[in-house]
Amino acid sequence: MGVYVDNKLVYIVQGGSLNTTLSLTPGSHDTVVETSDLCGSSSKLSVPITVTAKTEVWVNSPNAGKSSTVPAFVASATTTCASGIAAMELYVDGQLIETEQGNTLNYQAALSPGAHQTVVLSRDNCGGSAKTPIGLVVVGPSNTFTNLQASPVWNMSGQKAPYYDNCVDHIEPGACDGVTYSYNRNIASPSLTGSATQFNLGGSLPYSDVLFWNHLIGAFSSQNLPDIDHKLIAATKNFTYDAYFYVSSYDEVHTQALEFDINWFLNSTGMTWGTECRLRGGHVWALWNNVDKKWEATGIPCTPMKDAWNHVTISGKRNDDNTLTYQTITLNGKSVVLNKT
Protein backbone atom coordinates (compact mmCIF):
# COMPACT_ATOMS: atom_id res chain seq x y z
CA MET A 1 0.00 0.00 0.00
CA GLY A 2 1.20 3.49 -0.77
CA VAL A 3 0.33 7.12 -0.16
CA TYR A 4 0.70 9.77 -2.86
CA VAL A 5 0.67 13.48 -2.10
CA ASP A 6 0.34 15.83 -5.06
CA ASN A 7 1.25 12.96 -7.44
CA LYS A 8 4.37 11.99 -5.50
CA LEU A 9 4.79 8.71 -3.61
CA VAL A 10 5.65 9.64 -0.03
CA TYR A 11 4.97 6.42 1.89
CA ILE A 12 4.77 2.68 1.14
CA VAL A 13 4.18 -0.35 3.36
CA GLN A 14 3.90 -4.10 2.71
CA GLY A 15 0.67 -5.91 3.58
CA GLY A 16 -3.01 -5.15 3.63
CA SER A 17 -3.18 -2.33 6.16
CA LEU A 18 -1.70 1.15 6.48
CA ASN A 19 -1.31 3.38 9.53
CA THR A 20 1.08 6.34 9.43
CA THR A 21 1.48 10.04 10.14
CA LEU A 22 2.81 12.47 7.52
CA SER A 23 3.94 16.09 7.75
CA LEU A 24 2.37 18.37 5.14
CA THR A 25 2.76 22.04 4.43
CA PRO A 26 -0.26 24.29 4.99
CA GLY A 27 -2.64 24.48 2.04
CA SER A 28 -4.66 22.12 -0.18
CA HIS A 29 -3.24 18.75 -1.20
CA ASP A 30 -4.41 15.93 -3.48
CA THR A 31 -3.70 12.70 -1.61
CA VAL A 32 -4.29 9.19 -2.90
CA VAL A 33 -4.11 5.86 -1.07
CA GLU A 34 -3.35 3.00 -3.45
CA THR A 35 -3.22 -0.76 -2.93
CA SER A 36 -1.80 -3.45 -5.24
CA ASP A 37 -2.31 -7.21 -4.95
CA LEU A 38 -0.01 -10.06 -5.99
CA CYS A 39 -2.07 -10.74 -9.13
CA GLY A 40 -1.39 -7.34 -10.68
CA SER A 41 -4.62 -5.62 -9.74
CA SER A 42 -4.78 -2.29 -7.93
CA SER A 43 -7.29 0.16 -6.55
CA LYS A 44 -7.05 3.65 -5.15
CA LEU A 45 -8.96 6.16 -3.08
CA SER A 46 -8.60 9.92 -3.47
CA VAL A 47 -8.57 11.89 -0.19
CA PRO A 48 -8.45 15.69 -0.66
CA ILE A 49 -6.86 17.39 2.37
CA THR A 50 -6.61 21.01 3.45
CA VAL A 51 -3.84 21.61 5.98
CA THR A 52 -4.03 24.62 8.26
CA ALA A 53 -0.96 26.08 9.93
CA LYS A 54 -0.44 25.45 13.63
CA THR A 55 0.46 28.60 15.52
CA GLU A 56 1.39 28.92 19.19
CA VAL A 57 1.95 31.94 21.44
CA TRP A 58 4.45 31.95 24.30
CA VAL A 59 4.11 34.75 26.88
CA ASN A 60 7.20 35.35 29.02
CA SER A 61 5.79 38.36 30.86
CA PRO A 62 3.63 39.26 32.70
CA ASN A 63 2.44 36.35 34.78
CA ALA A 64 -1.26 36.14 35.56
CA GLY A 65 -2.28 37.72 38.86
CA LYS A 66 -1.20 40.96 40.51
CA SER A 67 0.48 43.53 38.30
CA SER A 68 1.84 47.05 38.42
CA THR A 69 0.20 49.79 36.36
CA VAL A 70 2.96 49.45 33.74
CA PRO A 71 3.28 45.72 33.01
CA ALA A 72 5.78 44.62 30.37
CA PHE A 73 4.29 42.31 27.75
CA VAL A 74 7.03 40.11 26.26
CA ALA A 75 5.91 37.27 23.99
CA SER A 76 6.88 35.25 20.93
CA ALA A 77 5.07 32.97 18.51
CA THR A 78 5.84 29.92 16.39
CA THR A 79 3.99 28.49 13.41
CA THR A 80 4.16 25.63 10.94
CA CYS A 81 3.34 28.14 8.20
CA ALA A 82 6.32 28.28 5.85
CA SER A 83 5.84 32.04 5.42
CA GLY A 84 6.13 32.68 9.15
CA ILE A 85 4.34 34.97 11.58
CA ALA A 86 2.86 38.17 10.17
CA ALA A 87 2.17 40.11 13.36
CA MET A 88 1.60 40.01 17.11
CA GLU A 89 -1.28 41.86 18.75
CA LEU A 90 -2.09 42.86 22.32
CA TYR A 91 -5.67 43.25 23.49
CA VAL A 92 -6.80 44.72 26.81
CA ASP A 93 -10.44 44.19 27.76
CA GLY A 94 -11.29 43.45 24.14
CA GLN A 95 -9.55 46.50 22.70
CA LEU A 96 -6.50 46.28 20.43
CA ILE A 97 -3.78 48.49 21.93
CA GLU A 98 -0.60 47.33 20.17
CA THR A 99 0.44 45.61 16.94
CA GLU A 100 4.03 44.63 16.18
CA GLN A 101 5.20 43.04 12.95
CA GLY A 102 6.98 39.68 13.09
CA ASN A 103 7.00 36.91 15.67
CA THR A 104 7.80 38.89 18.84
CA LEU A 105 5.98 41.37 21.04
CA ASN A 106 7.75 43.74 23.44
CA TYR A 107 5.49 46.44 24.82
CA GLN A 108 5.03 48.25 28.12
CA ALA A 109 1.35 48.94 28.66
CA ALA A 110 -0.25 51.54 30.93
CA LEU A 111 -3.23 50.04 32.76
CA SER A 112 -5.68 51.49 35.24
CA PRO A 113 -6.11 49.86 38.66
CA GLY A 114 -8.46 46.90 38.79
CA ALA A 115 -9.04 43.62 36.96
CA HIS A 116 -8.19 43.36 33.26
CA GLN A 117 -8.46 40.59 30.70
CA THR A 118 -5.48 40.76 28.36
CA VAL A 119 -4.82 38.62 25.30
CA VAL A 120 -1.68 38.20 23.20
CA LEU A 121 -2.60 37.05 19.69
CA SER A 122 -0.42 36.06 16.73
CA ARG A 123 -1.38 35.84 13.07
CA ASP A 124 0.65 33.88 10.53
CA ASN A 125 0.93 34.43 6.80
CA CYS A 126 -1.15 31.33 6.03
CA GLY A 127 -4.31 32.60 7.69
CA GLY A 128 -3.74 30.88 11.03
CA SER A 129 -3.82 32.50 14.45
CA ALA A 130 -3.36 31.65 18.10
CA LYS A 131 -3.82 33.49 21.37
CA THR A 132 -2.92 33.31 25.04
CA PRO A 133 -5.08 35.07 27.66
CA ILE A 134 -3.56 36.59 30.81
CA GLY A 135 -5.81 37.79 33.62
CA LEU A 136 -4.29 40.71 35.56
CA VAL A 137 -5.27 42.57 38.71
CA VAL A 138 -3.53 45.94 38.60
CA VAL A 139 -2.54 47.34 41.98
CA GLY A 140 -3.86 50.86 42.49
CA PRO A 141 -2.40 54.14 43.75
CA SER A 142 -2.84 53.16 47.41
CA ASN A 143 0.10 50.82 46.91
CA THR A 144 2.20 53.29 44.94
CA PHE A 145 4.64 55.96 46.15
CA THR A 146 4.90 58.87 43.72
CA ASN A 147 7.14 61.92 43.22
CA LEU A 148 9.82 60.46 45.46
CA GLN A 149 12.42 62.64 43.78
CA ALA A 150 10.77 65.65 45.48
CA SER A 151 11.10 64.18 48.97
CA PRO A 152 13.17 66.43 51.28
CA VAL A 153 14.48 63.51 53.32
CA TRP A 154 16.81 61.69 50.96
CA ASN A 155 19.71 60.13 52.83
CA MET A 156 23.16 60.06 51.26
CA SER A 157 26.64 58.77 51.93
CA GLY A 158 29.87 58.49 50.03
CA GLN A 159 31.57 55.17 49.33
CA LYS A 160 35.32 54.87 48.82
CA ALA A 161 37.18 52.21 46.88
CA PRO A 162 38.11 49.45 47.30
CA TYR A 163 35.69 48.32 50.04
CA TYR A 164 32.85 50.80 49.44
CA ASP A 165 31.85 51.14 53.08
CA ASN A 166 29.59 54.12 53.72
CA CYS A 167 31.22 57.35 54.85
CA VAL A 168 29.21 60.36 56.03
CA ASP A 169 31.07 63.66 56.44
CA HIS A 170 28.48 65.38 58.62
CA ILE A 171 28.70 62.51 61.13
CA GLU A 172 32.45 61.96 60.96
CA PRO A 173 34.31 64.99 59.55
CA GLY A 174 36.84 64.04 56.88
CA ALA A 175 35.51 60.50 56.51
CA CYS A 176 34.76 61.07 52.83
CA ASP A 177 37.86 63.06 51.87
CA GLY A 178 38.17 63.01 48.09
CA VAL A 179 34.46 62.33 47.53
CA THR A 180 31.85 65.06 47.12
CA TYR A 181 28.12 64.50 46.84
CA SER A 182 24.85 66.41 47.09
CA TYR A 183 21.38 66.66 45.63
CA ASN A 184 19.28 69.61 44.46
CA ARG A 185 15.49 69.57 44.25
CA ASN A 186 13.10 71.64 42.10
CA ILE A 187 15.29 71.64 39.00
CA ALA A 188 13.33 73.33 36.19
CA SER A 189 15.52 72.20 33.30
CA PRO A 190 16.07 69.54 32.27
CA SER A 191 12.80 68.34 33.74
CA LEU A 192 9.62 66.57 32.69
CA THR A 193 7.48 68.30 35.32
CA GLY A 194 9.43 71.42 36.24
CA SER A 195 10.57 69.91 39.55
CA ALA A 196 13.26 67.33 38.87
CA THR A 197 15.94 66.37 41.39
CA GLN A 198 19.62 66.40 40.48
CA PHE A 199 21.93 63.94 42.25
CA ASN A 200 25.61 64.86 42.19
CA LEU A 201 28.85 62.91 42.62
CA GLY A 202 32.32 64.39 42.29
CA GLY A 203 35.68 64.74 43.95
CA SER A 204 39.25 63.68 43.33
CA LEU A 205 39.11 60.03 44.43
CA PRO A 206 38.88 57.64 41.45
CA TYR A 207 36.13 55.00 41.42
CA SER A 208 34.24 56.56 44.30
CA ASP A 209 30.50 56.08 44.73
CA VAL A 210 27.64 57.88 46.36
CA LEU A 211 24.55 56.15 47.69
CA PHE A 212 21.23 58.02 47.87
CA TRP A 213 18.34 56.27 49.60
CA ASN A 214 14.84 56.93 50.85
CA HIS A 215 13.13 54.92 53.63
CA LEU A 216 9.54 54.32 52.52
CA ILE A 217 8.09 51.96 55.14
CA GLY A 218 9.27 51.37 58.69
CA ALA A 219 11.60 53.38 60.89
CA PHE A 220 12.42 56.83 59.47
CA SER A 221 9.67 56.46 56.84
CA SER A 222 9.42 59.44 54.50
CA GLN A 223 5.80 58.43 53.80
CA ASN A 224 4.56 58.54 57.42
CA LEU A 225 4.35 54.74 57.53
CA PRO A 226 6.35 53.69 60.62
CA ASP A 227 4.79 50.19 60.52
CA ILE A 228 5.54 49.61 64.19
CA ASP A 229 4.02 46.12 64.18
CA HIS A 230 5.82 45.23 60.91
CA LYS A 231 2.61 44.08 59.23
CA LEU A 232 3.11 46.15 56.09
CA ILE A 233 6.70 45.08 55.56
CA ALA A 234 5.87 41.41 56.19
CA ALA A 235 3.05 41.53 53.61
CA THR A 236 5.09 43.21 50.89
CA LYS A 237 6.19 40.80 48.17
CA ASN A 238 5.93 42.45 44.74
CA PHE A 239 8.01 45.49 43.88
CA THR A 240 8.20 47.85 40.91
CA TYR A 241 10.84 50.58 40.58
CA ASP A 242 9.63 53.12 38.01
CA ALA A 243 11.72 56.21 37.30
CA TYR A 244 12.85 58.69 34.67
CA PHE A 245 16.51 59.68 34.55
CA TYR A 246 18.52 62.06 32.40
CA VAL A 247 21.98 61.20 31.07
CA SER A 248 24.02 64.05 29.61
CA SER A 249 26.88 63.50 27.17
CA TYR A 250 29.27 64.40 30.01
CA ASP A 251 27.64 61.85 32.33
CA GLU A 252 27.86 59.13 29.71
CA VAL A 253 31.62 59.59 29.35
CA HIS A 254 32.55 60.06 33.02
CA THR A 255 30.12 57.75 34.83
CA GLN A 256 31.07 54.13 35.38
CA ALA A 257 27.55 52.92 36.20
CA LEU A 258 24.08 54.01 37.28
CA GLU A 259 22.58 51.89 40.04
CA PHE A 260 18.87 51.39 40.75
CA ASP A 261 18.06 49.38 43.89
CA ILE A 262 15.06 48.08 45.81
CA ASN A 263 15.76 47.02 49.41
CA TRP A 264 13.62 45.05 51.86
CA PHE A 265 14.51 44.43 55.52
CA LEU A 266 12.64 42.73 58.37
CA ASN A 267 14.19 41.63 61.66
CA SER A 268 17.43 39.86 60.72
CA THR A 269 16.53 39.28 57.07
CA GLY A 270 17.43 41.64 54.26
CA MET A 271 17.56 41.51 50.50
CA THR A 272 18.44 43.83 47.65
CA TRP A 273 17.20 43.83 44.08
CA GLY A 274 20.31 45.59 42.84
CA THR A 275 20.61 46.58 39.19
CA GLU A 276 23.22 48.73 37.53
CA CYS A 277 23.52 50.06 34.01
CA ARG A 278 27.21 49.95 33.18
CA LEU A 279 27.87 52.99 31.01
CA ARG A 280 31.62 52.32 30.85
CA GLY A 281 31.54 48.61 31.52
CA GLY A 282 30.26 47.34 28.21
CA HIS A 283 26.86 49.05 28.24
CA VAL A 284 25.21 46.04 29.87
CA TRP A 285 22.96 45.45 32.87
CA ALA A 286 24.43 43.82 35.97
CA LEU A 287 22.54 42.24 38.88
CA TRP A 288 23.52 42.07 42.54
CA ASN A 289 24.11 38.52 43.78
CA ASN A 290 22.80 38.60 47.37
CA VAL A 291 24.34 35.25 48.27
CA ASP A 292 27.88 35.81 47.02
CA LYS A 293 27.80 39.59 47.57
CA LYS A 294 28.97 40.57 44.12
CA TRP A 295 27.81 42.11 40.85
CA GLU A 296 27.20 39.80 37.89
CA ALA A 297 26.98 41.06 34.32
CA THR A 298 23.97 39.78 32.39
CA GLY A 299 25.01 40.47 28.81
CA ILE A 300 21.72 42.36 28.38
CA PRO A 301 22.37 45.69 26.62
CA CYS A 302 21.84 48.92 28.55
CA THR A 303 22.26 51.90 26.26
CA PRO A 304 20.31 54.89 27.57
CA MET A 305 19.73 57.87 25.32
CA LYS A 306 22.17 60.74 25.75
CA ASP A 307 21.00 64.29 26.48
CA ALA A 308 17.47 62.96 26.90
CA TRP A 309 15.11 61.51 29.49
CA ASN A 310 15.10 57.75 29.86
CA HIS A 311 12.38 55.61 31.45
CA VAL A 312 13.39 52.57 33.49
CA THR A 313 11.07 50.05 35.15
CA ILE A 314 12.40 47.18 37.27
CA SER A 315 10.16 44.51 38.76
CA GLY A 316 11.07 42.00 41.46
CA LYS A 317 9.39 39.54 43.78
CA ARG A 318 10.07 38.27 47.30
CA ASN A 319 9.28 34.57 47.40
CA ASP A 320 7.64 32.67 50.27
CA ASP A 321 11.00 31.22 51.34
CA ASN A 322 12.52 34.73 51.47
CA THR A 323 14.53 34.27 48.31
CA LEU A 324 14.16 36.96 45.70
CA THR A 325 13.46 36.90 41.98
CA TYR A 326 14.50 39.49 39.41
CA GLN A 327 11.54 39.54 37.00
CA THR A 328 11.91 42.18 34.29
CA ILE A 329 13.90 45.25 33.32
CA THR A 330 12.34 47.73 30.91
CA LEU A 331 14.32 50.60 29.40
CA ASN A 332 12.54 53.08 27.15
CA GLY A 333 9.68 50.70 26.46
CA LYS A 334 11.72 47.60 25.62
CA SER A 335 11.59 44.82 28.20
CA VAL A 336 13.83 41.90 29.04
CA VAL A 337 12.45 38.99 31.06
CA LEU A 338 14.96 37.82 33.69
CA ASN A 339 13.06 35.47 36.06
CA LYS A 340 16.34 34.99 37.91
CA THR A 341 16.18 33.78 41.52
PDB file of C-alpha atoms in Angstrom, residues 62 65-72 109-114 136-140 238-241 315:
ATOM      1  CA  PRO A  62       3.633  39.260  32.699  1.00  0.00           C
ATOM      2  CA  GLY A  65      -2.284  37.718  38.861  1.00  0.00           C
ATOM      3  CA  LYS A  66      -1.203  40.960  40.507  1.00  0.00           C
ATOM      4  CA  SER A  67       0.484  43.529  38.304  1.00  0.00           C
ATOM      5  CA  SER A  68       1.835  47.052  38.421  1.00  0.00           C
ATOM      6  CA  THR A  69       0.202  49.792  36.363  1.00  0.00           C
ATOM      7  CA  VAL A  70       2.956  49.455  33.736  1.00  0.00           C
ATOM      8  CA  PRO A  71       3.279  45.718  33.008  1.00  0.00           C
ATOM      9  CA  ALA A  72       5.777  44.622  30.374  1.00  0.00           C
ATOM     10  CA  ALA A 109       1.350  48.943  28.665  1.00  0.00           C
ATOM     11  CA  ALA A 110      -0.245  51.541  30.928  1.00  0.00           C
ATOM     12  CA  LEU A 111      -3.231  50.036  32.759  1.00  0.00           C
ATOM     13  CA  SER A 112      -5.680  51.494  35.238  1.00  0.00           C
ATOM     14  CA  PRO A 113      -6.111  49.861  38.660  1.00  0.00           C
ATOM     15  CA  GLY A 114      -8.465  46.900  38.786  1.00  0.00           C
ATOM     16  CA  LEU A 136      -4.294  40.710  35.555  1.00  0.00           C
ATOM     17  CA  VAL A 137      -5.265  42.565  38.712  1.00  0.00           C
ATOM     18  CA  VAL A 138      -3.528  45.937  38.602  1.00  0.00           C
ATOM     19  CA  VAL A 139      -2.542  47.338  41.984  1.00  0.00           C
ATOM     20  CA  GLY A 140      -3.858  50.858  42.492  1.00  0.00           C
ATOM     21  CA  ASN A 238       5.929  42.445  44.744  1.00  0.00           C
ATOM     22  CA  PHE A 239       8.009  45.491  43.875  1.00  0.00           C
ATOM     23  CA  THR A 240       8.195  47.852  40.909  1.00  0.00           C
ATOM     24  CA  TYR A 241      10.839  50.578  40.577  1.00  0.00           C
ATOM     25  CA  SER A 315      10.163  44.506  38.763  1.00  0.00           C
TER      26      SER A 315
END
